[in-house]
Amino acid sequence: MASKRMNVLVYSGNGSTVESVRHCVYTLRRLLSPHYAVISVTGDAIINEPWTATCAMLVVPGGADLGYCRTLNGEGNRRISQFVERGGVYFGFCAGGYYASSRCEFEVGNKALEVVGDRELAFYPGICRGCTFPGFVYHSEAGARAVELKVNKAALSEGSVPEIFRSYYNGGGVFVDAPKFKGKGVEVLASFTEKISIDPGEGAAAVVYCKVGEGAAILTSPHPEFAAVNLDRNAKAQDFPKLIDALAIDDKPRIDFLKGCLAKLGLQINQEANAVPSLSRLHLTSMQPAETSKIIASLQDIITINDGDEYIKDENDTFHLEKPSAWSLGSLVGALPGVSNEKTDQGDSEEDRIIDYNTIVKRLVIHDKEHPTSKETPYFNHHAFFANLKHYQSTSKEVDSGFGKNLMYGEVVTSTNTLLEKNTQVLRRLPAGFTATATIQVAGRGRGSNVWVSPAGSLIFSTVVRHAMSLTPQAPVVFLQYLAALAIVEGIQTYDAGYQNLPIKLKWPNDIYALDPNKPRSEKAYLKIGGILVNSHYSSTEYLSVIGIGLNATNALPTTSLNALLPSHLPPFTLEKLLARILTSFSSLYARFVTTGFDKSFEEMYYRHWLHTDQIVTLEAEGGIRARIKGITRDWGLLLAEELGWEDRGTGRVVTLQSDSNSFDFFKGLVKRKV
């Protein structure tokens, strides 16, 4: 059984700079979405977490390589080397290039800046020597320049790569004698054309490709991941605006060169222009639209008025409250056929740039007279959602708990979980079952350091649970993640007649997997299609929890989708109907749970859907012992594993593991301690 490598990890630990990480994430998301999730990762995660099985590429950005050494030398570098040698790929920009060379020689003779020493990774078998050009100053643009690079087109055969282009440079080195290492799997991808200030040996290699075991690495001196539009024209450096203008002219060839590099490393590239999404308006409504007024009334004490407009300023976001009738003439024109009205203002420029979404005022349209029309929300049919919700509620044997009755929808949002959980003033005033959903997330959150790719076609939503503290003895809040997982599987398999045998499974504690539809069922090759994130606040009387769910419903990327699992005679899933079914399934399960706790019937249902019965695993937290998974405890939801001895016979010793303290690499049979 093998997992699909869908994560691109950008190192953001000791030694990296915030700007370099932001540029890396911005550019790589544009080029690789929706095929991969591009996320930042700490040094602790590289050393301790099971990231290698699902990682397509590890990226080490610009910064200071001594910081990388302090954190990753030893175990971190051992894991990185093993990852690459076994087929993974590494991309090192500037300091990440120095770091992955056999030896770093930086500003030799300059006592204030000199860094000299051997390096453990040694993907490039020679020296990276710098600075290539004079004037470098840490955390400054004083030594920055637009360097001209000549591309070795013979080494980059895929795509339309340029012959020459200019790239941002600030402190990078030259790969000394790179042509001499051809016999060791080194190829020069680009060279400096200008006179450089240090001895480069043979050639003037600025970007190199290195074959490493079954994998590969690309190391750069300049920063082709830096887009001109994201550089600061007000930086204190002579003629810096002219430098930005020069880089802007060559933006397309820069992108084409990066695409060629990523393709050479075996990654799947998004060939279309993938602009940074603009946040859309949020639409607040209820099954009975008049009920929306009650929600606004509950928020009245935190609403402020500025120039006649109503605002809510919360911990993470500011919301501007609007009525549909109050839209401007420009907005009404935008609602005409063929013209989008959903995008909000993100500033005074239409340029594609890094955006701090938290600073953008979120425009919340209050629909207290009727549901939004198809022109207002073309990618979500509110009438279909509420009709399906009402239908499923009518078939339930349990008392309706109100999940989905009040809904906030946005075509493009930051994260449904963030909009609810990080804005606690609003959250504390929302009714149980209040749900936020979206078509696209641009900053989706996952468990720990994870993120879930949320392209169009994913079912993305978060719902509010108010769980009384008095329920803790018989119905601990930790089981909410298990109830959510069960609601997803049960919701999918009771979506309609004929869907009951779809091959959906649970991975402990909160992931959803499906059999790969492109492989024989006998191989039991599973792919992740969804995840669950639960965040809880608590007071003296209740836990206030937000359950976030992301599920590949109609989109085939980045892994597979529910629709890909369907036999030809069944109609495809629709997001509105599936959301209604999962919410009503959760509502029924939760109503039972608060009465019975996680009783025998819940336990049997959970085991019927999970992947782990009698799976043999290695328990890192217990010194690497082998154990067989036996189940979960019905009191606190702990994972039960029996220690194995000679010939994998049970010793009788049972180990319990908390979901919040351990991560489960299902494909390697490893339960690792989380950091």
XYZ file of C-alpha atoms in Angstrom, residues 20-666:
647
model
C 11.798 34.149 1.771
C 9.231 31.680 3.074
C 6.360 33.893 1.898
C 7.848 34.231 -1.592
C 8.374 30.461 -1.822
C 4.866 29.598 -0.701
C 3.279 32.259 -2.925
C 5.094 31.216 -6.104
C 4.906 27.470 -5.593
C 1.200 27.581 -4.822
C 0.614 29.447 -8.060
C 2.573 26.889 -10.068
C 1.593 23.662 -8.308
C -2.013 24.093 -7.137
C -4.269 22.109 -7.165
C -1.942 19.152 -7.626
C -0.063 19.719 -4.344
C -0.527 21.331 -0.943
C 2.279 23.869 -0.412
C 2.784 24.429 3.313
C 5.462 25.656 5.688
C 7.062 23.196 8.110
C 9.236 23.646 11.197
C 12.549 22.015 11.996
C 10.913 20.034 14.802
C 8.433 18.600 12.331
C 11.209 17.549 9.939
C 13.040 15.822 12.788
C 10.058 14.229 14.538
C 7.020 13.874 12.294
C 6.331 11.226 9.600
C 6.390 13.663 6.681
C 8.405 11.732 4.103
C 5.716 9.344 2.829
C 3.409 12.136 1.630
C 6.034 14.756 0.682
C 6.625 15.372 -3.018
C 9.280 18.053 -2.521
C 11.160 19.658 0.373
C 12.068 23.306 -0.164
C 14.711 25.167 1.844
C 14.399 28.924 1.191
C 16.718 31.887 1.584
C 18.030 32.945 4.964
C 21.208 31.942 6.815
C 22.449 28.384 6.463
C 24.114 28.324 9.897
C 20.617 28.436 11.400
C 19.691 25.425 9.294
C 22.790 23.619 10.558
C 21.991 24.332 14.203
C 18.508 22.866 13.859
C 18.860 20.079 11.315
C 22.401 18.737 11.658
C 22.262 15.106 12.680
C 18.798 13.572 12.674
C 17.132 16.242 10.523
C 19.709 15.968 7.756
C 19.703 12.190 8.009
C 15.985 12.162 7.315
C 16.284 14.700 4.480
C 19.088 12.698 2.844
C 17.151 9.461 3.156
C 14.047 11.145 1.720
C 15.928 12.319 -1.385
C 17.970 9.156 -1.869
C 14.740 7.119 -1.831
C 13.089 9.153 -4.568
C 12.161 12.486 -3.006
C 13.242 15.866 -4.365
C 14.834 18.927 -2.765
C 14.768 22.545 -3.979
C 17.197 24.922 -2.278
C 17.063 28.671 -2.949
C 20.120 30.807 -2.112
C 20.944 29.810 1.508
C 19.174 26.521 0.783
C 21.681 26.055 -2.037
C 24.700 26.761 0.152
C 23.261 24.386 2.749
C 22.893 21.446 0.364
C 26.417 21.734 -1.076
C 29.340 19.687 0.189
C 31.047 22.859 1.441
C 29.954 26.425 2.109
C 32.429 29.304 1.660
C 30.678 32.593 2.347
C 32.514 35.937 2.434
C 35.878 34.375 3.266
C 38.112 36.975 4.915
C 35.230 39.225 5.966
C 35.250 38.785 9.744
C 31.751 40.198 10.133
C 30.146 37.826 7.646
C 32.473 34.854 7.085
C 30.909 31.384 7.189
C 33.081 28.451 6.146
C 32.561 24.737 6.659
C 31.531 21.362 5.333
C 27.846 20.549 5.109
C 26.107 17.241 5.810
C 23.643 16.977 2.919
C 26.254 17.430 0.156
C 23.760 16.992 -2.691
C 26.094 19.184 -4.747
C 29.467 17.422 -4.378
C 31.505 20.624 -4.568
C 31.767 24.093 -3.033
C 29.148 26.824 -3.072
C 31.185 30.034 -2.800
C 29.814 33.530 -2.268
C 28.888 36.214 -2.385
C 28.926 36.140 -6.176
C 28.507 39.905 -6.279
C 29.630 42.496 -3.690
C 27.548 44.587 -1.312
C 25.515 41.982 0.595
C 23.957 43.119 3.896
C 21.706 40.856 5.982
C 18.021 41.899 6.104
C 18.611 44.621 3.509
C 18.245 45.253 -0.215
C 21.587 47.089 -0.312
C 23.298 44.269 -2.203
C 20.311 43.183 -4.266
C 20.446 43.201 -8.042
C 18.700 41.885 -11.142
C 21.236 39.347 -12.428
C 21.194 38.008 -15.955
C 21.160 34.232 -16.286
C 21.875 32.140 -19.391
C 19.769 28.985 -19.411
C 21.031 25.575 -20.497
C 17.958 24.722 -22.584
C 19.311 21.252 -23.379
C 18.998 20.355 -19.693
C 15.427 21.673 -19.411
C 13.554 19.945 -22.181
C 9.970 20.431 -20.947
C 8.034 23.615 -21.529
C 9.040 26.864 -23.163
C 12.143 27.837 -21.188
C 13.932 31.115 -21.988
C 17.492 31.446 -23.249
C 18.256 34.429 -21.006
C 16.317 36.098 -18.196
C 16.912 38.295 -15.169
C 16.319 37.130 -11.615
C 16.387 38.737 -8.182
C 19.722 38.147 -6.424
C 20.827 38.964 -2.881
C 23.834 37.126 -1.434
C 23.864 33.824 -3.310
C 26.966 31.850 -4.239
C 28.403 30.228 -7.334
C 28.677 26.461 -7.648
C 32.419 26.075 -8.085
C 33.654 23.840 -10.928
C 30.130 22.581 -11.604
C 30.893 21.287 -15.148
C 33.579 18.995 -13.701
C 30.949 17.085 -11.704
C 28.959 15.960 -14.731
C 30.081 12.388 -14.085
C 28.521 12.599 -10.616
C 25.071 13.504 -11.889
C 25.430 17.302 -11.872
C 23.944 19.431 -14.654
C 24.251 23.207 -14.936
C 20.763 24.629 -15.544
C 21.720 28.319 -15.650
C 24.896 30.395 -15.461
C 25.751 33.993 -14.629
C 26.581 36.115 -17.686
C 28.067 39.055 -15.776
C 31.526 39.362 -14.274
C 31.541 37.964 -10.736
C 33.684 38.960 -7.771
C 34.956 35.556 -6.610
C 36.738 32.581 -8.155
C 34.053 30.303 -9.682
C 36.476 27.655 -10.907
C 35.318 26.286 -14.241
C 32.112 27.909 -15.469
C 29.834 30.305 -13.547
C 27.025 28.023 -12.400
C 24.065 29.824 -10.839
C 21.567 26.928 -10.802
C 22.481 23.234 -10.705
C 20.629 19.928 -10.863
C 22.050 17.053 -8.813
C 21.030 13.410 -9.109
C 20.961 11.917 -5.602
C 20.243 8.190 -5.370
C 16.725 7.662 -6.702
C 15.863 11.338 -6.147
C 17.241 14.719 -7.137
C 17.941 18.261 -5.976
C 17.997 21.661 -7.660
C 20.063 24.362 -5.975
C 20.046 28.033 -6.908
C 22.142 31.070 -6.151
C 19.597 33.735 -7.184
C 15.925 33.852 -6.234
C 13.774 32.915 -9.247
C 10.904 32.389 -6.807
C 10.792 36.139 -6.022
C 8.157 37.969 -8.105
C 8.865 41.637 -8.841
C 5.342 42.639 -7.827
C 6.028 41.450 -4.267
C 9.196 43.492 -3.747
C 9.028 46.723 -1.745
C 9.575 49.833 -3.869
C 10.173 51.831 -0.694
C 13.113 49.708 0.433
C 16.185 51.723 1.414
C 18.470 50.789 -1.460
C 19.786 52.866 -4.323
C 17.715 52.602 -7.524
C 15.686 49.714 -6.108
C 12.514 50.711 -8.040
C 14.543 50.431 -11.277
C 15.671 46.957 -10.222
C 12.024 45.961 -9.680
C 11.074 47.330 -13.106
C 13.856 45.328 -14.744
C 12.679 42.136 -13.033
C 9.057 42.814 -13.974
C 9.941 42.828 -17.672
C 11.289 39.289 -17.345
C 8.518 37.915 -15.159
C 7.185 35.465 -17.752
C 10.593 33.954 -18.628
C 11.311 33.703 -14.889
C 8.107 31.711 -14.388
C 8.857 29.574 -17.450
C 12.309 28.763 -16.066
C 10.817 27.758 -12.700
C 8.256 25.563 -14.438
C 11.082 23.869 -16.324
C 12.955 23.223 -13.072
C 9.892 21.807 -11.318
C 9.093 19.591 -14.296
C 12.678 18.293 -14.303
C 12.145 17.289 -10.676
C 9.074 15.318 -11.765
C 6.349 17.577 -10.379
C 3.043 18.182 -12.113
C 2.776 21.828 -13.113
C -0.313 23.989 -13.429
C 0.191 25.342 -16.953
C -2.602 27.901 -16.663
C -2.113 31.334 -15.160
C -3.193 30.803 -11.551
C -3.863 34.247 -10.145
C -4.085 34.894 -6.424
C -7.817 34.532 -5.635
C -9.760 37.564 -4.448
C -11.922 37.092 -1.382
C -15.644 37.173 -2.119
C -18.555 38.527 -0.160
C -19.940 36.333 2.596
C -23.667 35.601 2.548
C -25.559 35.006 5.807
C -28.951 33.327 5.638
C -31.188 30.801 7.418
C -33.602 28.024 6.455
C -36.296 30.554 7.312
C -34.686 33.835 6.167
C -36.366 35.811 8.957
C -34.302 33.783 11.444
C -31.222 35.600 10.117
C -32.388 38.733 11.946
C -32.130 36.853 15.254
C -28.450 36.124 14.612
C -27.783 39.787 13.851
C -29.678 40.761 17.001
C -27.423 38.464 19.044
C -24.389 40.293 17.617
C -25.783 43.766 18.274
C -23.576 44.541 21.271
C -20.365 44.081 19.228
C -21.542 46.005 16.145
C -20.042 49.473 15.705
C -21.192 52.184 13.311
C -18.775 54.200 11.190
C -20.137 56.782 8.701
C -23.467 54.998 8.754
C -22.005 51.564 8.002
C -22.084 48.662 10.444
C -18.899 46.767 11.358
C -17.813 43.976 13.663
C -14.132 44.108 14.574
C -13.093 40.791 16.077
C -9.757 39.223 17.058
C -8.816 38.012 13.570
C -11.178 39.673 11.108
C -13.256 42.777 10.578
C -16.706 42.292 9.026
C -18.660 44.974 7.146
C -22.392 44.230 7.367
C -24.426 44.875 4.215
C -28.003 44.381 3.079
C -28.615 43.174 -0.501
C -30.632 46.344 -1.203
C -27.700 48.468 -0.030
C -25.298 47.317 -2.752
C -23.731 50.030 -4.816
C -24.677 50.602 -8.469
C -21.338 49.075 -9.422
C -22.213 45.939 -7.512
C -25.593 45.710 -9.235
C -23.937 46.026 -12.624
C -21.584 43.227 -11.523
C -24.591 41.018 -10.948
C -25.548 41.133 -14.626
C -24.946 37.962 -16.675
C -21.313 37.462 -17.568
C -20.043 39.885 -14.937
C -18.883 38.641 -11.548
C -20.083 40.600 -8.538
C -18.503 38.448 -5.876
C -14.969 39.776 -5.524
C -14.180 42.248 -2.780
C -11.729 45.113 -2.905
C -8.228 44.059 -1.932
C -6.523 47.373 -2.450
C -5.826 49.888 -5.189
C -4.126 47.497 -7.591
C -5.239 44.571 -9.720
C -1.722 43.155 -9.727
C -1.190 39.551 -8.687
C 0.722 39.812 -5.422
C 1.157 38.356 -1.948
C -1.892 39.326 0.083
C -2.347 39.471 3.829
C -5.913 38.218 3.879
C -6.356 38.977 7.574
C -6.138 42.719 6.890
C -8.958 42.674 4.327
C -12.385 43.700 5.589
C -14.815 40.814 5.044
C -18.119 41.979 3.550
C -21.049 40.114 5.069
C -24.366 40.351 3.208
C -27.398 39.802 5.472
C -30.229 37.912 3.722
C -33.198 38.233 6.083
C -35.924 38.449 3.426
C -35.065 35.669 0.976
C -32.261 33.275 0.139
C -29.425 34.491 -2.131
C -30.179 34.189 -5.841
C -28.074 32.192 -8.319
C -26.621 35.459 -9.621
C -25.414 36.345 -6.132
C -23.959 32.882 -5.413
C -23.520 31.124 -8.792
C -21.498 28.231 -7.323
C -23.819 27.381 -4.425
C -27.567 26.869 -4.689
C -29.066 27.889 -1.347
C -32.550 26.739 -2.346
C -31.260 23.234 -3.156
C -29.276 23.077 0.096
C -32.167 24.028 2.375
C -34.610 21.791 0.471
C -32.294 18.797 0.927
C -31.669 19.709 4.562
C -35.414 19.766 5.211
C -35.872 16.423 3.412
C -33.134 14.643 5.368
C -34.382 16.110 8.663
C -37.829 14.689 7.959
C -36.377 11.174 7.677
C -34.382 11.334 10.917
C -35.512 9.487 14.037
C -33.574 11.860 16.313
C -34.546 15.320 17.491
C -33.205 17.933 15.064
C -30.258 19.799 16.618
C -30.314 22.651 14.107
C -27.112 21.866 12.221
C -27.121 23.774 8.911
C -30.249 25.783 9.705
C -28.118 28.957 9.808
C -25.528 29.247 7.038
C -22.719 31.583 6.001
C -21.368 30.992 2.481
C -18.532 32.582 0.512
C -17.285 31.714 -2.963
C -13.669 32.441 -1.927
C -12.746 32.638 1.763
C -9.619 32.415 3.870
C -10.691 29.408 5.925
C -14.125 28.485 7.223
C -12.524 27.349 10.487
C -10.591 30.598 10.874
C -13.670 32.738 10.181
C -15.464 31.050 13.070
C -12.870 29.811 15.554
C -10.476 32.783 15.436
C -13.220 35.376 15.876
C -14.302 34.509 19.388
C -16.603 37.487 19.994
C -18.778 36.372 17.102
C -18.344 32.676 17.908
C -19.597 33.054 21.487
C -22.844 34.537 20.172
C -23.581 32.020 17.405
C -26.209 29.292 17.853
C -25.287 25.615 17.925
C -25.221 24.164 14.423
C -24.251 27.434 12.722
C -22.299 26.421 9.612
C -19.828 28.219 7.340
C -19.098 26.822 3.884
C -17.184 27.929 0.798
C -16.332 27.001 -2.768
C -12.604 27.787 -2.451
C -10.326 28.271 0.567
C -7.061 30.144 0.182
C -5.696 29.494 3.672
C -7.226 26.199 4.757
C -6.112 24.767 8.090
C -5.346 21.170 9.006
C -4.305 19.208 12.062
C -0.848 20.151 13.408
C 1.282 21.527 10.559
C -0.980 20.102 7.864
C -3.143 21.867 5.332
C -5.851 20.526 3.077
C -5.845 21.650 -0.565
C -9.247 23.260 -1.194
C -9.826 23.758 -4.914
C -13.266 24.207 -6.470
C -15.161 20.935 -6.162
C -14.146 20.282 -2.571
C -16.823 20.255 0.085
C -15.478 22.700 2.676
C -17.378 23.591 5.813
C -17.143 24.261 9.543
C -19.924 23.909 12.078
C -20.390 25.100 15.664
C -21.018 22.675 18.537
C -21.973 23.926 22.010
C -21.238 20.969 24.273
C -22.313 21.361 27.903
C -19.556 20.773 30.459
C -22.035 18.712 32.481
C -22.006 16.100 29.691
C -18.307 15.333 30.182
C -18.679 12.249 32.437
C -20.794 10.306 29.935
C -20.046 12.151 26.638
C -16.505 13.603 26.578
C -15.891 16.333 24.003
C -12.908 14.418 22.566
C -15.368 12.163 20.708
C -16.557 15.032 18.481
C -13.822 14.184 15.962
C -15.026 10.571 15.860
C -18.652 11.645 15.434
C -17.637 13.945 12.573
C -15.765 11.114 10.850
C -18.748 8.800 11.233
C -21.087 11.513 9.935
C -19.001 11.857 6.772
C -18.969 8.138 5.992
C -22.599 7.585 6.987
C -23.622 10.730 5.102
C -21.897 9.567 1.919
C -23.293 6.050 2.106
C -26.860 7.224 2.871
C -26.759 10.086 0.353
C -29.320 8.225 -1.718
C -30.235 4.704 -2.792
C -27.277 2.853 -4.337
C -24.472 4.738 -2.562
C -24.208 2.434 0.450
C -21.255 0.381 -0.831
C -18.884 3.205 -1.767
C -15.415 2.226 -0.436
C -14.890 4.976 2.167
C -12.860 4.347 5.342
C -11.664 6.201 8.463
C -8.044 6.618 9.527
C -7.565 7.278 13.234
C -8.236 9.813 14.496
C -9.664 12.148 11.851
C -8.886 11.410 8.192
C -11.128 10.043 5.439
C -9.734 7.590 2.872
C -11.116 5.963 -0.285
C -9.961 3.072 -2.416
C -7.996 4.335 -5.397
C -10.476 3.986 -8.304
C -7.599 3.628 -10.773
C -6.257 0.451 -9.170
C -7.739 -3.021 -8.642
C -9.688 -3.317 -5.402
C -7.615 -6.352 -4.495
C -4.579 -4.070 -4.023
C -6.405 -2.130 -1.295
C -4.651 1.076 -2.353
C -6.193 3.900 -0.348
C -6.005 7.637 -0.998
C -6.834 10.440 1.409
C -9.920 12.340 0.297
C -10.746 14.328 3.417
C -9.762 15.538 6.840
C -11.281 16.870 10.049
C -10.050 19.639 12.363
C -11.676 20.309 15.735
C -10.833 23.419 17.773
C -12.440 23.971 21.169
C -12.776 26.852 23.623
C -14.230 26.242 27.046
C -15.936 28.168 29.803
C -17.334 27.165 33.165
C -20.492 25.788 31.534
C -19.650 24.537 28.037
C -17.133 23.618 25.378
C -17.523 25.813 22.318
C -16.155 23.753 19.432
C -15.710 24.355 15.720
C -15.543 21.230 13.560
C -13.915 21.862 10.199
C -14.234 19.363 7.345
C -12.634 19.242 3.906
C -13.687 16.524 1.467
C -12.855 15.871 -2.184
C -16.362 15.582 -3.593
C -16.356 16.473 -7.282
C -12.713 17.462 -7.840
C -10.301 14.721 -8.977
C -7.230 16.599 -7.718
C -5.088 16.412 -5.686
C -5.864 12.743 -4.916
C -9.252 11.453 -6.067
C -12.883 12.325 -5.427
C -16.182 10.817 -4.430
C -17.514 11.189 -7.952
C -14.590 9.133 -9.274
C -15.766 6.233 -7.096
C -19.289 6.128 -8.520
C -20.501 3.439 -10.906
C -21.769 4.862 -14.175
C -25.463 4.392 -13.367
C -25.405 6.655 -10.283
C -25.746 10.432 -10.620
C -22.771 12.469 -9.348
C -22.706 14.065 -5.918
C -23.724 17.700 -5.622
C -22.129 19.818 -2.914
C -25.409 21.229 -1.631
C -27.049 17.830 -1.160
C -23.904 16.222 0.295
C -23.455 19.067 2.793
C -27.077 18.702 3.887
C -26.678 14.936 4.297
C -23.475 15.098 6.356
C -24.890 17.821 8.621
C -28.084 15.881 9.287
C -26.056 12.709 9.878
C -23.917 14.554 12.417
C -27.006 16.053 14.024
C -28.526 12.584 14.534
C -25.279 11.074 15.820
C -24.675 13.962 18.216
C -28.227 13.788 19.597
C -27.666 10.100 20.386
C -24.179 10.713 21.769
C -25.233 13.249 24.407
C -27.724 10.670 25.704
C -25.776 7.408 25.477
C -22.135 8.449 25.222
C -19.853 6.518 22.884
C -21.605 3.258 23.640
C -21.296 -0.224 22.142
C -23.357 0.668 19.053
C -21.140 3.677 18.318
C -18.043 1.553 18.837
C -19.269 -1.113 16.416
C -20.164 1.519 13.829
C -16.720 3.097 14.124
C -14.880 -0.220 13.740
C -17.037 -1.111 10.749
C -15.665 1.918 8.920
C -12.064 2.206 10.111
C -8.853 0.885 8.542
C -6.918 -0.370 11.528
C -8.386 -3.587 12.910
C -5.453 -5.814 13.959
C -2.953 -3.591 12.116
C 0.603 -4.075 13.388
C 2.365 -0.790 14.148
C 5.514 0.594 15.736
C 4.955 2.841 18.769
C 7.619 5.540 18.891
C 6.425 6.879 22.243
C 6.941 3.429 23.777
C 10.535 3.012 22.625
C 9.750 1.583 19.191
C 7.896 -1.535 20.351
C 5.706 -3.448 17.910
C 2.036 -3.578 18.773
C -1.284 -4.654 17.311
C -4.125 -2.114 17.148
C -7.101 -3.368 19.161
C -9.487 -0.412 19.076
C -10.283 2.768 20.993
C -11.460 3.217 24.570
C -15.108 4.151 25.046
C -14.371 6.516 27.935
C -11.818 8.954 26.445
C -11.301 7.793 22.852
C -7.714 6.610 23.372
C -6.122 4.270 20.848
C -5.603 0.759 22.257
C -2.593 -1.280 21.147
C -1.351 -4.619 22.528
C 2.411 -5.074 22.763
C 3.797 -7.913 20.615
C 6.591 -10.262 21.585
C 8.151 -13.332 20.003
C 6.647 -14.139 16.568
C 4.250 -11.239 17.009
C 2.375 -12.927 19.824
C 0.565 -10.634 22.247
C 2.258 -10.081 25.588
C -0.929 -8.974 27.328
C 0.419 -5.455 27.935
C -1.953 -2.847 26.489
C -0.808 0.681 25.617
C -3.185 3.661 25.295
C -2.372 6.640 23.068
C -3.960 10.090 22.848
C -4.943 11.461 19.438
C -3.670 14.950 20.291
C -0.225 13.628 21.239
C 0.399 11.152 18.431
C 0.206 11.040 14.649
C -0.507 7.894 12.688
C 1.423 7.144 9.498
C -1.010 4.504 8.289
